[in-house]
PDB file of C-alpha atoms in Angstrom:
ATOM      1  CA  ASN Z  72      46.003 146.815 -18.501  1.00 71.00           C
ATOM      2  CA  ALA Z  73      42.882 145.133 -17.132  1.00 81.00           C
ATOM      3  CA  GLY Z  74      44.444 141.687 -16.480  1.00 94.00           C
ATOM      4  CA  VAL Z  75      41.776 138.980 -16.590  1.00 97.00           C
ATOM      5  CA  THR Z  76      38.170 140.030 -17.042  1.00 97.00           C
ATOM      6  CA  GLN Z  77      35.059 137.897 -16.745  1.00 97.00           C
ATOM      7  CA  THR Z  78      31.433 138.437 -17.615  1.00 96.00           C
ATOM      8  CA  PRO Z  79      28.892 138.261 -16.168  1.00 97.00           C
ATOM      9  CA  LYS Z  80      29.641 138.805 -12.480  1.00 96.00           C
ATOM     10  CA  PHE Z  81      26.382 137.205 -11.351  1.00 96.00           C
ATOM     11  CA  GLN Z  82      23.894 134.926 -13.055  1.00 96.00           C
ATOM     12  CA  VAL Z  83      20.793 133.013 -12.033  1.00 97.00           C
ATOM     13  CA  LEU Z  84      19.618 130.214 -14.302  1.00 96.00           C
ATOM     14  CA  LYS Z  85      16.808 127.726 -14.243  1.00 97.00           C
ATOM     15  CA  THR Z  86      17.583 124.045 -14.591  1.00 97.00           C
ATOM     16  CA  GLY Z  87      18.046 123.176 -18.253  1.00 97.00           C
ATOM     17  CA  GLN Z  88      18.955 126.661 -19.426  1.00 97.00           C
ATOM     18  CA  SER Z  89      22.217 127.289 -21.211  1.00 96.00           C
ATOM     19  CA  MET Z  90      24.722 130.085 -20.913  1.00 96.00           C
ATOM     20  CA  THR Z  91      28.276 131.057 -21.795  1.00 97.00           C
ATOM     21  CA  LEU Z  92      30.745 132.607 -19.379  1.00 98.00           C
ATOM     22  CA  GLN Z  93      33.220 134.895 -21.079  1.00 97.00           C
ATOM     23  CA  CYS Z  94      36.842 135.424 -20.126  1.00 97.00           C
ATOM     24  CA  ALA Z  95      39.524 137.613 -21.661  1.00 97.00           C
ATOM     25  CA  GLN Z  96      43.124 138.441 -20.738  1.00 97.00           C
ATOM     26  CA  ASP Z  97      45.316 141.226 -22.030  1.00 96.00           C
ATOM     27  CA  MET Z  98      48.663 139.930 -20.755  1.00 94.00           C
ATOM     28  CA  ASN Z  99      49.517 137.908 -23.892  1.00 93.00           C
ATOM     29  CA  HIS Z 100      49.466 134.718 -21.820  1.00 91.00           C
ATOM     30  CA  ASN Z 101      49.623 131.340 -23.493  1.00 89.00           C
ATOM     31  CA  SER Z 102      47.566 129.297 -21.030  1.00 88.00           C
ATOM     32  CA  MET Z 103      44.058 129.882 -19.780  1.00 92.00           C
ATOM     33  CA  TYR Z 104      41.938 127.972 -17.274  1.00 93.00           C
ATOM     34  CA  TRP Z 105      38.440 127.622 -15.935  1.00 96.00           C
ATOM     35  CA  TYR Z 106      37.920 126.660 -12.292  1.00 96.00           C
ATOM     36  CA  ARG Z 107      34.954 126.264 -10.045  1.00 96.00           C
ATOM     37  CA  GLN Z 108      35.115 126.926  -6.330  1.00 95.00           C
ATOM     38  CA  ASP Z 109      32.707 125.364  -3.880  1.00 92.00           C
ATOM     39  CA  PRO Z 110      32.752 125.672  -0.089  1.00 83.00           C
ATOM     40  CA  GLY Z 111      35.232 123.239   1.443  1.00 75.00           C
ATOM     41  CA  MET Z 112      36.313 121.938  -1.968  1.00 77.00           C
ATOM     42  CA  GLY Z 113      38.882 124.458  -3.014  1.00 83.00           C
ATOM     43  CA  LEU Z 114      39.448 125.338  -6.644  1.00 91.00           C
ATOM     44  CA  ARG Z 115      38.806 122.532  -9.104  1.00 92.00           C
ATOM     45  CA  LEU Z 116      39.950 122.699 -12.690  1.00 91.00           C
ATOM     46  CA  ILE Z 117      37.185 122.306 -15.257  1.00 94.00           C
ATOM     47  CA  TYR Z 118      39.078 122.828 -18.524  1.00 94.00           C
ATOM     48  CA  TYR Z 119      42.283 124.456 -19.582  1.00 91.00           C
ATOM     49  CA  SER Z 120      43.912 125.633 -22.783  1.00 91.00           C
ATOM     50  CA  ALA Z 121      47.682 125.448 -23.040  1.00 85.00           C
ATOM     51  CA  SER Z 122      47.738 127.508 -26.209  1.00 86.00           C
ATOM     52  CA  GLU Z 123      45.465 129.002 -28.812  1.00 88.00           C
ATOM     53  CA  GLY Z 124      43.589 126.229 -30.580  1.00 88.00           C
ATOM     54  CA  THR Z 125      44.005 123.578 -27.881  1.00 89.00           C
ATOM     55  CA  THR Z 126      41.793 122.635 -24.970  1.00 92.00           C
ATOM     56  CA  ASP Z 127      41.947 119.791 -22.458  1.00 90.00           C
ATOM     57  CA  LYS Z 128      39.784 118.434 -19.698  1.00 91.00           C
ATOM     58  CA  GLY Z 129      40.580 119.096 -16.096  1.00 89.00           C
ATOM     59  CA  GLU Z 130      39.295 117.401 -12.980  1.00 87.00           C
ATOM     60  CA  VAL Z 131      35.564 118.154 -13.373  1.00 93.00           C
ATOM     61  CA  PRO Z 132      34.693 118.681 -17.075  1.00 95.00           C
ATOM     62  CA  ASN Z 133      31.281 116.968 -17.197  1.00 96.00           C
ATOM     63  CA  GLY Z 134      28.476 119.324 -18.138  1.00 96.00           C
ATOM     64  CA  TYR Z 135      30.776 121.956 -19.593  1.00 97.00           C
ATOM     65  CA  ASN Z 136      32.324 122.874 -22.925  1.00 97.00           C
ATOM     66  CA  VAL Z 137      34.977 125.441 -23.730  1.00 97.00           C
ATOM     67  CA  SER Z 138      36.255 127.434 -26.673  1.00 96.00           C
ATOM     68  CA  ARG Z 139      39.623 129.123 -26.998  1.00 95.00           C
ATOM     69  CA  LEU Z 140      38.473 131.716 -29.463  1.00 87.00           C
ATOM     70  CA  ASN Z 141      41.892 133.337 -29.838  1.00 94.00           C
ATOM     71  CA  LYS Z 142      44.873 133.949 -27.608  1.00 95.00           C
ATOM     72  CA  ARG Z 143      42.946 136.469 -25.500  1.00 96.00           C
ATOM     73  CA  GLU Z 144      39.586 134.768 -25.011  1.00 97.00           C
ATOM     74  CA  PHE Z 145      38.476 131.514 -23.403  1.00 97.00           C
ATOM     75  CA  SER Z 146      34.773 130.853 -22.902  1.00 97.00           C
ATOM     76  CA  LEU Z 147      32.954 128.276 -20.789  1.00 98.00           C
ATOM     77  CA  ARG Z 148      29.554 126.994 -21.825  1.00 97.00           C
ATOM     78  CA  LEU Z 149      26.919 125.218 -19.781  1.00 96.00           C
ATOM     79  CA  GLU Z 150      24.619 123.526 -22.276  1.00 93.00           C
ATOM     80  CA  SER Z 151      21.956 122.397 -19.804  1.00 96.00           C
ATOM     81  CA  ALA Z 152      22.476 123.869 -16.367  1.00 96.00           C
ATOM     82  CA  ALA Z 153      21.911 121.735 -13.277  1.00 97.00           C
ATOM     83  CA  PRO Z 154      21.673 122.777  -9.604  1.00 96.00           C
ATOM     84  CA  SER Z 155      24.980 120.940  -8.991  1.00 96.00           C
ATOM     85  CA  GLN Z 156      26.631 123.584 -11.171  1.00 97.00           C
ATOM     86  CA  THR Z 157      25.803 126.313  -8.680  1.00 97.00           C
ATOM     87  CA  SER Z 158      29.248 127.643  -7.852  1.00 97.00           C
ATOM     88  CA  VAL Z 159      31.710 130.470  -8.247  1.00 97.00           C
ATOM     89  CA  TYR Z 160      33.571 130.229 -11.545  1.00 98.00           C
ATOM     90  CA  PHE Z 161      37.029 131.685 -11.973  1.00 97.00           C
ATOM     91  CA  CYS Z 162      38.965 132.135 -15.156  1.00 97.00           C
ATOM     92  CA  ALA Z 163      42.756 132.355 -14.934  1.00 94.00           C
ATOM     93  CA  SER Z 164      45.720 132.755 -17.229  1.00 93.00           C
ATOM     94  CA  SER Z 165      49.460 132.120 -17.046  1.00 88.00           C
ATOM     95  CA  GLU Z 166      52.390 132.830 -19.307  1.00 84.00           C
ATOM     96  CA  ASP Z 167      53.856 129.305 -19.363  1.00 69.00           C
ATOM     97  CA  SER Z 168      56.769 130.028 -21.617  1.00 56.00           C
ATOM     98  CA  TYR Z 169      59.148 127.622 -19.884  1.00 51.00           C
ATOM     99  CA  SER Z 170      61.102 130.314 -18.115  1.00 50.00           C
ATOM    100  CA  ASP Z 171      61.259 131.130 -14.448  1.00 49.00           C
ATOM    101  CA  SER Z 172      58.138 132.157 -12.601  1.00 52.00           C
ATOM    102  CA  THR Z 173      55.885 132.016 -15.618  1.00 57.00           C
ATOM    103  CA  ASP Z 174      53.436 129.523 -14.207  1.00 74.00           C
ATOM    104  CA  THR Z 175      51.935 132.037 -11.811  1.00 83.00           C
ATOM    105  CA  GLN Z 176      48.215 132.150 -12.436  1.00 88.00           C
ATOM    106  CA  TYR Z 177      46.284 135.395 -12.588  1.00 93.00           C
ATOM    107  CA  PHE Z 178      42.606 135.196 -11.847  1.00 96.00           C
ATOM    108  CA  GLY Z 179      39.563 137.079 -13.001  1.00 97.00           C
ATOM    109  CA  PRO Z 180      37.045 138.425 -10.452  1.00 96.00           C
ATOM    110  CA  GLY Z 181      34.748 135.407 -10.781  1.00 96.00           C
ATOM    111  CA  THR Z 182      31.179 134.689 -11.816  1.00 97.00           C
ATOM    112  CA  ARG Z 183      28.683 133.717  -9.146  1.00 96.00           C
ATOM    113  CA  LEU Z 184      26.238 131.301 -10.745  1.00 97.00           C
ATOM    114  CA  THR Z 185      23.075 129.973  -9.148  1.00 96.00           C
ATOM    115  CA  VAL Z 186      21.040 127.281 -10.846  1.00 96.00           C
ATOM    116  CA  LEU Z 187      17.515 126.893  -9.510  1.00 96.00           C
TER     117      LEU Z 187
ATOM    118  CA  ARG P  42      45.068 111.008   0.636  1.00 67.00           C
ATOM    119  CA  LYS P  43      44.428 114.373  -1.035  1.00 78.00           C
ATOM    120  CA  GLU P  44      47.159 115.618  -3.343  1.00 87.00           C
ATOM    121  CA  VAL P  45      47.434 118.882  -1.430  1.00 91.00           C
ATOM    122  CA  GLU P  46      46.188 119.176   2.127  1.00 92.00           C
ATOM    123  CA  GLN P  47      45.763 122.171   4.354  1.00 93.00           C
ATOM    124  CA  ASP P  48      44.312 122.687   7.789  1.00 88.00           C
ATOM    125  CA  PRO P  49      41.100 124.591   7.025  1.00 86.00           C
ATOM    126  CA  GLY P  50      41.261 126.567  10.260  1.00 86.00           C
ATOM    127  CA  PRO P  51      39.986 129.036  11.116  1.00 91.00           C
ATOM    128  CA  PHE P  52      43.049 130.368  12.851  1.00 93.00           C
ATOM    129  CA  ASN P  53      41.933 133.206  15.105  1.00 95.00           C
ATOM    130  CA  VAL P  54      44.908 135.176  16.425  1.00 95.00           C
ATOM    131  CA  PRO P  55      45.414 138.606  17.976  1.00 97.00           C
ATOM    132  CA  GLU P  56      46.956 141.443  16.049  1.00 97.00           C
ATOM    133  CA  GLY P  57      50.728 141.389  16.333  1.00 97.00           C
ATOM    134  CA  ALA P  58      50.943 137.628  16.784  1.00 97.00           C
ATOM    135  CA  THR P  59      52.992 135.262  14.681  1.00 97.00           C
ATOM    136  CA  VAL P  60      51.082 132.543  12.895  1.00 96.00           C
ATOM    137  CA  ALA P  61      52.211 129.655  10.717  1.00 95.00           C
ATOM    138  CA  PHE P  62      50.423 127.311   8.349  1.00 91.00           C
ATOM    139  CA  ASN P  63      51.621 124.125   6.771  1.00 93.00           C
ATOM    140  CA  CYS P  64      50.566 122.443   3.578  1.00 95.00           C
ATOM    141  CA  THR P  65      51.428 118.870   2.662  1.00 95.00           C
ATOM    142  CA  TYR P  66      51.617 117.467  -0.859  1.00 93.00           C
ATOM    143  CA  SER P  67      51.634 113.882  -2.023  1.00 91.00           C
ATOM    144  CA  ASN P  68      53.542 114.025  -5.319  1.00 86.00           C
ATOM    145  CA  SER P  69      57.236 113.898  -4.502  1.00 86.00           C
ATOM    146  CA  ALA P  70      58.081 115.014  -8.051  1.00 83.00           C
ATOM    147  CA  SER P  71      56.340 118.369  -7.580  1.00 84.00           C
ATOM    148  CA  GLN P  72      58.490 121.209  -8.813  1.00 80.00           C
ATOM    149  CA  SER P  73      56.991 124.552  -7.992  1.00 84.00           C
ATOM    150  CA  PHE P  74      55.047 125.833  -5.061  1.00 90.00           C
ATOM    151  CA  PHE P  75      53.098 128.945  -4.256  1.00 92.00           C
ATOM    152  CA  TRP P  76      51.005 130.622  -1.616  1.00 95.00           C
ATOM    153  CA  TYR P  77      47.954 132.521  -2.827  1.00 96.00           C
ATOM    154  CA  ARG P  78      45.738 134.758  -0.759  1.00 97.00           C
ATOM    155  CA  GLN P  79      41.986 134.969  -1.245  1.00 96.00           C
ATOM    156  CA  ASP P  80      39.874 137.636   0.396  1.00 95.00           C
ATOM    157  CA  CYS P  81      36.210 136.979   1.042  1.00 91.00           C
ATOM    158  CA  ARG P  82      34.240 136.910  -2.231  1.00 90.00           C
ATOM    159  CA  LYS P  83      37.320 137.847  -4.240  1.00 94.00           C
ATOM    160  CA  GLU P  84      39.640 136.040  -6.596  1.00 96.00           C
ATOM    161  CA  PRO P  85      42.860 134.341  -5.449  1.00 96.00           C
ATOM    162  CA  LYS P  86      46.006 136.413  -5.836  1.00 95.00           C
ATOM    163  CA  LEU P  87      49.608 135.318  -5.700  1.00 93.00           C
ATOM    164  CA  LEU P  88      51.173 136.036  -2.323  1.00 95.00           C
ATOM    165  CA  MET P  89      54.558 134.480  -2.942  1.00 93.00           C
ATOM    166  CA  SER P  90      56.371 131.689  -4.690  1.00 89.00           C
ATOM    167  CA  VAL P  91      58.167 129.156  -2.517  1.00 90.00           C
ATOM    168  CA  TYR P  92      61.777 128.439  -3.377  1.00 80.00           C
ATOM    169  CA  SER P  93      63.905 125.519  -2.255  1.00 83.00           C
ATOM    170  CA  SER P  94      66.099 127.777  -0.165  1.00 82.00           C
ATOM    171  CA  GLY P  95      63.140 129.483   1.466  1.00 84.00           C
ATOM    172  CA  ASN P  96      62.198 133.062   0.835  1.00 90.00           C
ATOM    173  CA  GLU P  97      61.025 136.079   2.722  1.00 93.00           C
ATOM    174  CA  ASP P  98      58.916 139.043   1.704  1.00 93.00           C
ATOM    175  CA  GLY P  99      58.531 141.537   4.503  1.00 96.00           C
ATOM    176  CA  ARG P 100      56.552 139.890   7.284  1.00 97.00           C
ATOM    177  CA  PHE P 101      55.970 136.733   5.265  1.00 97.00           C
ATOM    178  CA  THR P 102      58.330 133.773   5.106  1.00 96.00           C
ATOM    179  CA  ALA P 103      57.765 130.702   2.960  1.00 95.00           C
ATOM    180  CA  GLN P 104      59.707 127.473   3.278  1.00 94.00           C
ATOM    181  CA  LEU P 105      59.832 124.176   1.449  1.00 94.00           C
ATOM    182  CA  ASN P 106      60.682 120.858   3.036  1.00 93.00           C
ATOM    183  CA  ARG P 107      61.064 118.327   0.237  1.00 92.00           C
ATOM    184  CA  ALA P 108      62.002 115.443   2.514  1.00 92.00           C
ATOM    185  CA  SER P 109      58.743 115.709   4.430  1.00 93.00           C
ATOM    186  CA  GLN P 110      56.799 117.070   1.466  1.00 94.00           C
ATOM    187  CA  TYR P 111      55.353 120.187   2.945  1.00 93.00           C
ATOM    188  CA  ILE P 112      55.526 123.924   2.509  1.00 95.00           C
ATOM    189  CA  SER P 113      54.943 126.473   5.213  1.00 95.00           C
ATOM    190  CA  LEU P 114      53.929 130.100   5.484  1.00 96.00           C
ATOM    191  CA  LEU P 115      54.906 132.200   8.480  1.00 97.00           C
ATOM    192  CA  ILE P 116      53.335 135.589   9.113  1.00 97.00           C
ATOM    193  CA  ARG P 117      55.013 137.793  11.683  1.00 97.00           C
ATOM    194  CA  ASP P 118      53.485 140.825  13.402  1.00 97.00           C
ATOM    195  CA  SER P 119      50.091 140.013  11.925  1.00 97.00           C
ATOM    196  CA  LYS P 120      47.817 142.846  10.845  1.00 97.00           C
ATOM    197  CA  LEU P 121      44.052 143.028  10.639  1.00 97.00           C
ATOM    198  CA  SER P 122      44.471 143.221   6.866  1.00 97.00           C
ATOM    199  CA  ASP P 123      46.070 139.768   6.871  1.00 97.00           C
ATOM    200  CA  SER P 124      42.649 138.236   7.527  1.00 97.00           C
ATOM    201  CA  ALA P 125      41.981 136.075   4.467  1.00 96.00           C
ATOM    202  CA  THR P 126      42.102 132.512   3.223  1.00 95.00           C
ATOM    203  CA  TYR P 127      45.557 131.278   2.256  1.00 96.00           C
ATOM    204  CA  LEU P 128      45.738 128.744  -0.552  1.00 95.00           C
ATOM    205  CA  CYS P 129      48.627 126.379  -1.031  1.00 94.00           C
ATOM    206  CA  VAL P 130      49.380 125.621  -4.689  1.00 92.00           C
ATOM    207  CA  VAL P 131      51.570 122.859  -6.066  1.00 89.00           C
ATOM    208  CA  ASN P 132      52.675 122.360  -9.664  1.00 82.00           C
ATOM    209  CA  PRO P 133      54.088 118.902 -10.332  1.00 75.00           C
ATOM    210  CA  ASN P 134      55.817 119.912 -13.537  1.00 69.00           C
ATOM    211  CA  ARG P 135      56.376 123.535 -14.396  1.00 59.00           C
ATOM    212  CA  TYR P 136      57.832 122.635 -17.785  1.00 59.00           C
ATOM    213  CA  SER P 137      54.634 121.186 -19.123  1.00 58.00           C
ATOM    214  CA  SER P 138      51.283 122.822 -19.603  1.00 53.00           C
ATOM    215  CA  ALA P 139      50.050 123.644 -16.160  1.00 52.00           C
ATOM    216  CA  SER P 140      47.103 121.320 -16.242  1.00 55.00           C
ATOM    217  CA  LYS P 141      47.972 119.563 -13.048  1.00 69.00           C
ATOM    218  CA  ILE P 142      48.394 122.554 -10.815  1.00 79.00           C
ATOM    219  CA  ILE P 143      46.654 121.616  -7.599  1.00 86.00           C
ATOM    220  CA  PHE P 144      45.085 124.080  -5.216  1.00 90.00           C
ATOM    221  CA  GLY P 145      44.615 123.276  -1.573  1.00 92.00           C
ATOM    222  CA  SER P 146      41.249 124.024  -0.004  1.00 91.00           C
ATOM    223  CA  GLY P 147      42.736 126.898   1.928  1.00 93.00           C
ATOM    224  CA  THR P 148      43.402 127.917   5.512  1.00 94.00           C
ATOM    225  CA  ARG P 149      41.230 130.659   6.915  1.00 94.00           C
ATOM    226  CA  LEU P 150      42.984 133.262   9.042  1.00 96.00           C
ATOM    227  CA  SER P 151      41.186 135.818  11.162  1.00 96.00           C
ATOM    228  CA  ILE P 152      43.140 138.520  12.981  1.00 96.00           C
ATOM    229  CA  ARG P 153      41.355 140.102  15.908  1.00 95.00           C
ATOM    230  CA  PRO P 154      42.131 143.579  17.322  1.00 95.00           C
TER     231      PRO P 154
END
C-alpha cells in the first residue's frame, strides 16, 4: 500500500516548456487535489476532483490544467511554464464519503519544480 | 483578514518544555479542524483532528474554541523530534466536496537540546 505517489520528484524547465505531473493513490479515495506550496504562503489549492470524471478550480488555477484519468490518477499539466510557477507541488487524496473522519487528506511526497 | 491565520514563529524552545500554538479562523460555520505536521522538505501529515470537546494524543492536546474561533495545539515534554512546521487546517463544510479546505501557513517549531 504505497498511499499517494507522485512523479517526478524534481524537474527543471525552461520558460515556455510544458510538462505533466503525475499522481496516483491506491486507497480508493474519491477526492484528489493539487496544491502548490511557496515560502510564507502555505498550501494553495490549484485544482481538485471530488470524484472520477469531475474537476474544479481551486484558489490558483491559472496556468494549469488537470485530468482525472480514473479513480486512482489525477494529473496536473503546465502548458507553458513560467518562472512564477517555480514551487513545490503536492498531490493529495481524501475519502470524502460523508462519514466521520473521511476528509483527512493524505499527501504525496511532492514535486520540486524550477522554471528558469 | 486571512481565512486561517497562524503565528509563523519560529518558536525555539528547550527540550522538555511545553509549547502551545494557536490558529484563528474567520468562517464561523467551519465544521472540522485538524493539525498537520510538516517536516523540512517533506509532505504534510495528519497529526490529529480537533474535536469540539478537545482531544489528547499522548503529549499532544488539541482544543477548539468556537466562540473565539480558534484552535490550539499544546505539546508537553517536547522532544527534539517535535521540530517541524505545524499546519492548522480548517474545513468549512465536511459534508461537501472538500474544495474549501484551508491550510494555514504554518508555525515553525525548533526544539533545542
